[in-house]
Coordinates of C-alpha atoms and ligand atoms in Angstrom, one line a residue:
M26 CA 0.0 0.0 0.0
P27 CA 1.4 3.5 -0.8
S28 CA 2.3 5.5 2.3
V29 CA 3.7 8.8 3.3
S30 CA 7.2 7.4 3.4
D31 CA 7.2 7.2 -0.4
Y32 CA 6.8 11.0 -0.7
K33 CA 8.4 14.1 0.6
I34 CA 6.9 17.6 1.2
A35 CA 8.8 20.5 -0.2
T36 CA 8.2 24.3 -0.1
I37 CA 10.1 27.5 -0.6
G38 CA 11.7 29.0 2.6
S39 CA 9.5 32.1 3.2
H40 CA 5.9 33.2 3.8
S41 CA 4.3 30.2 5.6
A42 CA 7.0 27.5 5.1
L43 CA 7.6 27.0 8.8
Q44 CA 3.9 26.0 9.3
I45 CA 3.8 23.9 6.1
L46 CA 6.9 21.9 7.0
K47 CA 6.0 21.4 10.6
G48 CA 2.5 20.3 9.6
A49 CA 4.1 17.8 7.1
K50 CA 6.4 16.4 9.7
D51 CA 3.4 16.0 12.1
E52 CA 1.7 13.9 9.5
G53 CA 4.8 11.7 9.1
F54 CA 6.4 13.2 5.9
E55 CA 10.1 14.0 5.4
T56 CA 10.5 17.6 4.4
I57 CA 12.6 19.7 2.0
C58 CA 13.0 23.5 2.3
I59 CA 14.3 25.4 -0.7
C60 CA 16.0 28.5 0.6
A61 CA 17.6 31.6 -0.9
K62 CA 21.3 31.6 0.0
G63 CA 21.8 33.0 3.5
K64 CA 18.1 32.7 4.5
S65 CA 18.0 29.1 5.8
K66 CA 18.5 30.0 9.5
P67 CA 14.8 29.8 10.6
Y68 CA 14.3 26.5 8.9
E69 CA 17.3 25.0 10.7
S70 CA 16.7 26.6 14.0
F71 CA 13.0 25.6 14.2
R72 CA 13.9 22.0 13.1
V73 CA 11.2 21.8 10.4
A74 CA 13.4 20.8 7.4
D75 CA 14.9 17.4 7.0
K76 CA 16.8 18.8 4.0
I77 CA 17.7 22.3 2.8
I78 CA 18.4 23.1 -0.8
E79 CA 20.0 26.5 -1.3
I80 CA 19.6 28.5 -4.5
D81 CA 20.9 31.9 -5.4
D82 CA 17.6 33.3 -6.3
F83 CA 14.0 31.9 -6.2
A84 CA 13.7 32.9 -9.8
N85 CA 16.1 30.0 -10.5
F86 CA 13.7 27.5 -9.1
F87 CA 13.6 25.5 -12.3
E88 CA 17.3 24.7 -11.9
I89 CA 16.6 22.5 -8.9
E90 CA 13.3 21.1 -10.1
D91 CA 14.8 17.8 -11.3
Q92 CA 16.3 17.2 -7.8
L93 CA 12.8 17.5 -6.3
I94 CA 11.3 15.1 -8.9
K95 CA 14.0 12.5 -8.0
E96 CA 13.1 12.9 -4.3
N97 CA 9.4 12.2 -5.2
A98 CA 8.6 15.5 -3.6
I99 CA 5.2 17.2 -3.6
L100 CA 5.6 21.0 -3.7
I101 CA 3.3 23.2 -1.6
P102 CA 2.9 26.6 -3.3
H103 CA 2.4 29.7 -1.2
G104 CA 2.2 33.5 -1.8
S105 CA 5.9 34.0 -2.2
F106 CA 6.3 31.1 -4.5
V107 CA 3.6 32.3 -6.8
S108 CA 5.0 35.8 -6.9
Y109 CA 8.6 34.7 -7.6
I110 CA 7.5 32.3 -10.3
G111 CA 4.6 34.3 -11.8
P112 CA 1.2 32.8 -12.5
Q113 CA 2.1 32.1 -16.2
K114 CA 5.2 30.1 -15.4
M115 CA 3.4 28.2 -12.7
K116 CA 2.0 26.1 -15.5
E117 CA 5.5 25.0 -16.4
V118 CA 6.1 23.5 -13.0
K119 CA 6.6 19.7 -13.5
V120 CA 7.2 18.5 -10.0
M121 CA 4.1 17.2 -8.2
H122 CA 2.2 20.3 -7.1
Y123 CA -0.5 20.6 -4.5
G124 CA -3.5 22.6 -5.7
T125 CA -5.0 23.7 -9.0
K126 CA -2.5 25.7 -11.0
G127 CA -5.1 27.2 -13.4
I128 CA -7.0 29.0 -10.6
L129 CA -3.9 31.1 -9.8
E130 CA -4.5 33.0 -13.0
W131 CA -8.0 33.9 -11.8
E132 CA -6.8 35.3 -8.5
S133 CA -3.9 37.3 -10.0
D134 CA -5.9 39.1 -12.7
R135 CA -8.1 41.8 -11.1
V136 CA -10.8 41.6 -13.8
K137 CA -11.1 37.8 -13.7
E138 CA -11.0 37.8 -9.9
R139 CA -13.9 40.3 -9.8
K140 CA -15.9 38.2 -12.2
W141 CA -15.4 35.1 -10.0
L142 CA -16.3 36.8 -6.8
L143 CA -19.4 38.6 -8.2
E144 CA -20.7 35.3 -9.6
A145 CA -20.1 33.8 -6.1
N146 CA -22.4 36.5 -4.7
C147 CA -19.7 38.3 -2.8
K148 CA -20.3 42.0 -2.0
L149 CA -17.4 43.9 -3.6
P150 CA -16.3 47.5 -3.2
K151 CA -17.5 49.6 -6.2
I152 CA -14.9 50.2 -9.0
F153 CA -14.8 53.6 -10.6
S154 CA -13.8 53.6 -14.2
S155 CA -12.5 57.1 -14.3
P156 CA -11.3 59.7 -11.7
E157 CA -14.1 62.1 -12.7
E158 CA -16.6 59.6 -11.2
I159 CA -15.2 59.8 -7.7
D160 CA -18.0 60.8 -5.4
R161 CA -17.0 59.2 -2.1
P162 CA -13.8 58.0 -0.4
V163 CA -11.8 55.7 -2.7
I164 CA -8.6 53.8 -2.4
I165 CA -6.2 53.9 -5.5
K166 CA -4.2 50.7 -6.0
F167 CA -1.4 50.7 -8.5
H168 CA -0.9 47.5 -10.5
G169 CA 1.9 45.4 -9.1
A170 CA 1.8 47.3 -5.8
H171 CA 3.2 45.0 -3.2
G172 CA 2.1 44.6 0.4
G173 CA -0.1 47.7 0.2
K174 CA 2.7 50.1 -0.6
G175 CA 1.8 52.8 -3.1
Y176 CA -1.9 53.0 -2.3
F177 CA -3.6 56.3 -1.6
I178 CA -7.0 57.6 -0.5
A179 CA -8.9 60.3 -2.3
N180 CA -12.3 61.9 -1.9
S181 CA -12.9 63.7 -5.1
P182 CA -11.5 64.0 -8.7
E183 CA -9.5 67.1 -7.6
D184 CA -8.1 65.2 -4.6
F185 CA -7.1 62.3 -6.9
Y186 CA -5.2 64.5 -9.4
E187 CA -3.5 66.4 -6.6
S188 CA -2.2 63.1 -5.1
M189 CA -1.3 61.6 -8.5
R190 CA 1.3 64.3 -8.9
Q191 CA 3.5 62.3 -6.5
Y192 CA 3.3 59.3 -8.8
P193 CA 4.3 60.6 -12.2
N194 CA 5.3 57.2 -13.5
E195 CA 2.2 55.3 -12.6
S196 CA -0.5 55.0 -15.2
K197 CA -2.1 51.6 -14.3
Y198 CA -4.3 51.6 -11.3
V199 CA -7.7 50.7 -10.0
I200 CA -10.0 53.1 -8.2
Q201 CA -11.9 51.2 -5.6
E202 CA -14.6 52.4 -3.1
Y203 CA -13.0 52.7 0.3
I204 CA -15.0 50.7 2.7
V205 CA -15.0 52.1 6.3
G206 CA -14.9 49.1 8.6
V207 CA -12.6 46.5 10.1
P208 CA -10.4 44.3 8.0
I209 CA -11.0 40.5 8.4
Y210 CA -9.3 37.8 6.5
A211 CA -11.2 34.5 6.4
H212 CA -9.1 31.3 6.0
F213 CA -10.8 28.3 4.4
F214 CA -9.9 24.8 3.5
Y215 CA -11.8 22.7 0.9
S216 CA -10.9 19.0 0.4
R217 CA -11.8 17.2 -2.8
L218 CA -11.7 13.9 -0.8
N219 CA -14.7 14.6 1.4
Q220 CA -15.9 17.6 -0.6
E221 CA -16.3 19.6 2.6
L222 CA -15.5 23.3 3.3
E223 CA -13.9 24.1 6.6
I224 CA -13.3 27.4 8.3
M225 CA -9.7 27.3 9.6
S226 CA -9.2 30.7 11.2
F227 CA -9.3 34.5 10.8
D228 CA -6.7 37.2 11.1
K229 CA -6.1 40.8 10.5
R230 CA -2.9 42.3 9.3
Y231 CA -0.6 44.5 11.2
E232 CA 0.2 47.2 8.7
S233 CA 2.7 50.0 8.8
N234 CA 1.8 52.8 9.1
A235 CA -2.0 52.3 8.8
D236 CA -2.0 50.6 12.3
S237 CA 0.0 53.4 13.9
I238 CA -1.7 56.5 12.7
G239 CA -4.4 56.3 15.4
R240 CA -1.6 56.7 18.0
I241 CA -1.2 60.3 17.3
A242 CA -3.9 63.0 17.2
A243 CA -5.4 64.1 13.9
R244 CA -3.7 67.5 14.1
D245 CA -0.3 65.9 14.5
Q246 CA -1.0 63.6 11.6
L247 CA -1.6 66.7 9.4
D248 CA 1.5 68.5 10.8
A249 CA 3.7 65.4 10.1
N250 CA 2.2 65.1 6.6
I251 CA 1.8 61.4 7.0
R252 CA 0.5 59.3 4.1
T253 CA -1.2 56.1 4.9
S254 CA 0.7 53.0 3.7
Y255 CA -0.3 49.3 4.3
T256 CA 3.1 47.5 4.4
I257 CA 2.4 44.2 6.1
T258 CA 4.6 43.5 9.1
G259 CA 2.7 40.6 10.8
N260 CA -0.7 39.0 11.4
I261 CA -3.0 39.2 14.4
P262 CA -5.5 36.3 15.2
I263 CA -9.2 37.1 15.3
V264 CA -12.3 35.3 16.5
I265 CA -15.3 36.7 14.7
R266 CA -18.8 37.3 16.1
E267 CA -20.4 33.9 16.0
S268 CA -23.6 35.0 14.3
M269 CA -21.5 35.9 11.2
L270 CA -20.3 32.3 10.7
P271 CA -23.2 30.9 8.7
S272 CA -22.8 33.6 6.0
I273 CA -19.0 33.1 6.0
F274 CA -19.5 29.4 5.3
E275 CA -22.0 30.2 2.6
L276 CA -19.6 32.6 0.9
G277 CA -16.7 30.1 1.0
E278 CA -18.9 27.3 -0.4
S279 CA -20.1 29.6 -3.2
V280 CA -16.6 30.6 -4.1
V281 CA -15.6 26.9 -4.4
N282 CA -18.7 26.1 -6.5
I283 CA -18.2 28.9 -9.0
S284 CA -14.5 27.9 -9.3
K285 CA -15.6 24.6 -10.6
K286 CA -17.1 26.3 -13.6
L287 CA -14.0 28.4 -14.2
V288 CA -11.2 25.9 -14.2
G289 CA -11.3 22.1 -14.5
D290 CA -12.0 20.7 -11.2
G291 CA -11.9 24.0 -9.5
L292 CA -10.3 25.4 -6.3
F293 CA -9.2 23.1 -3.5
G294 CA -7.0 23.2 -0.5
P295 CA -6.5 26.4 1.5
F296 CA -7.8 29.8 0.3
C297 CA -8.6 33.1 1.8
L298 CA -11.3 35.8 1.4
E299 CA -9.9 39.2 2.3
G300 CA -12.5 41.7 3.3
I301 CA -13.8 44.6 5.3
V302 CA -16.8 44.3 7.6
D303 CA -18.8 47.5 7.8
P304 CA -21.0 48.6 10.8
N305 CA -24.0 46.8 9.2
L306 CA -22.0 43.6 9.3
N307 CA -21.7 43.5 5.5
F308 CA -18.5 41.6 4.5
Y309 CA -17.0 43.3 1.5
V310 CA -14.5 41.1 -0.2
F311 CA -11.6 43.0 -1.9
E312 CA -9.4 40.1 -2.7
I313 CA -9.2 36.3 -2.9
S314 CA -6.0 34.3 -2.4
A315 CA -6.3 30.8 -3.9
R316 CA -3.6 29.2 -1.7
I317 CA -2.3 29.3 1.9
V318 CA -2.0 32.8 3.2
A319 CA 0.5 34.1 5.8
G320 CA -2.5 35.1 8.0
T321 CA -2.7 31.4 9.0
N322 CA 0.8 31.7 10.6
P323 CA -0.4 32.6 14.2
F324 CA -2.1 29.1 14.2
T325 CA 0.8 26.6 14.0
Y326 CA -0.8 25.0 17.1
G327 CA -4.3 25.3 15.6
S328 CA -7.0 27.9 15.9
P329 CA -10.0 28.1 18.2
Y330 CA -12.0 26.8 15.2
T331 CA -9.7 23.9 14.2
W332 CA -9.7 22.9 17.9
L333 CA -13.5 22.5 17.8
R334 CA -13.3 20.1 14.9
Y335 CA -10.0 18.2 15.4
N336 CA -9.3 18.0 19.1
E337 CA -5.6 18.1 18.1
P338 CA -3.4 20.9 16.9
M339 CA -4.4 21.5 13.3
S340 CA -2.7 24.3 11.4
T341 CA -3.5 25.0 7.8
G342 CA -0.1 23.6 6.9
R343 CA -0.9 20.4 8.7
R344 CA -4.4 20.2 7.1
I345 CA -2.7 20.3 3.7
A346 CA -0.4 17.4 4.7
R347 CA -3.4 15.5 6.1
D348 CA -5.2 15.9 2.8
I349 CA -2.2 14.6 0.9
K350 CA -1.8 11.7 3.4
E351 CA -5.4 10.7 3.0
A352 CA -5.2 10.9 -0.8
I353 CA -2.1 8.7 -0.8
E354 CA -3.8 6.1 1.5
Q355 CA -6.9 6.1 -0.7
N356 CA -4.8 5.7 -3.8
H357 CA -6.1 9.0 -5.1
L358 CA -3.1 11.3 -5.1
D359 CA -4.5 12.7 -8.4
K360 CA -7.3 14.4 -6.3
V361 CA -4.8 16.7 -4.6
L362 CA -2.4 17.4 -7.4
G363 CA -2.9 20.0 -10.1
Ligands
AMP470 P1 -4.2 44.6 -0.1 O1 -2.8 44.9 -0.5 O2 -5.1 44.6 -1.3 O3 -4.4 43.4 0.7 O4 -4.7 45.8 0.8 C1 -4.0 46.3 1.8 C2 -4.8 47.0 2.9 O5 -5.6 48.0 2.3 C3 -5.9 46.0 3.4 O6 -5.4 45.3 4.5 C4 -7.0 46.9 3.9 O7 -6.8 47.4 5.2 C5 -6.9 48.1 2.9 N1 -7.9 48.0 1.9 C6 -7.7 47.5 0.6 N2 -8.8 47.7 -0.1 C7 -9.7 48.4 0.6 C8 -11.0 48.9 0.4 N3 -11.7 48.7 -0.7 N4 -11.6 49.5 1.4 C9 -11.0 49.7 2.6 N5 -9.7 49.3 2.9 C10 -9.1 48.6 1.9

């Protein structure tokens, strides 16, 4: 009978690799961490990697791919991996890969992403097709902006043009309604083996300087001429109001169902709906990540929600490994590879 000892779990040393590798070890797999030169310390110190492969640059991933294939490794993609390789090149990955590659194209293209979320009945912030239409607070996001750097807020067309003077080289952007509320990131897991959607956890991001602006008075903010930026520095766990859970389950299920119409067998494994909850408890989704998000990192020992279901520490990383283990044992590895 095939077993976990026939396979290894590999990932790139960044983002959520600690959790992925620890979870894989807890499920009995040997692990491989692919690290950029000089960045392997955490993976050695925390004892999560049985083997470390160093490369000069993650962009050179394909140079070591054969090595992974020889090891019979299953690669777990995460945000950093997708951004280093690019959604197009993801299709060229030959080593066994956990998750549907095709869906990454839908999450990385803002137009496609919007279509998917709207079909799934998500509430989305309004998009303004030209600056002249701005009639309420909006957030301007430049294409390729990373970690929320290079966003700005405007209230009117005049305000927009005034701020744009600081970004003379930017011509590609989206103007999105700014939702006043609290950010909540919902982490899900959907397994093709039991066809069930699970809520894993919730987080909010700890962003610089958005999360520090409230520490000084409005007058001082003006005096210091501070511009809001959303550079992510960490993640904070959240437990949401329980009465919101039914609608969050519904949203997650609907996103999975629609994905099946978009790409082959659809989305499976971990994914995240990133949103803002307004005072009327509307959950406005502004983004979907179709793979593990770093917001699951506070839960290496499980979350309040996974504890309810599993009675043992169940991180999202471990849940992935459990999915793979069950697929191996049921002789259905094809159901978790894509
Ligand atoms: P992102 O890089 O798209 O994850 O966004 C960075 C941060 O900007 C988020 O954590 C939110 O706090 C904020 N944000 C993004 N879009 C909106 C929106 N439409 N309304 C309010 N806040 C937003």
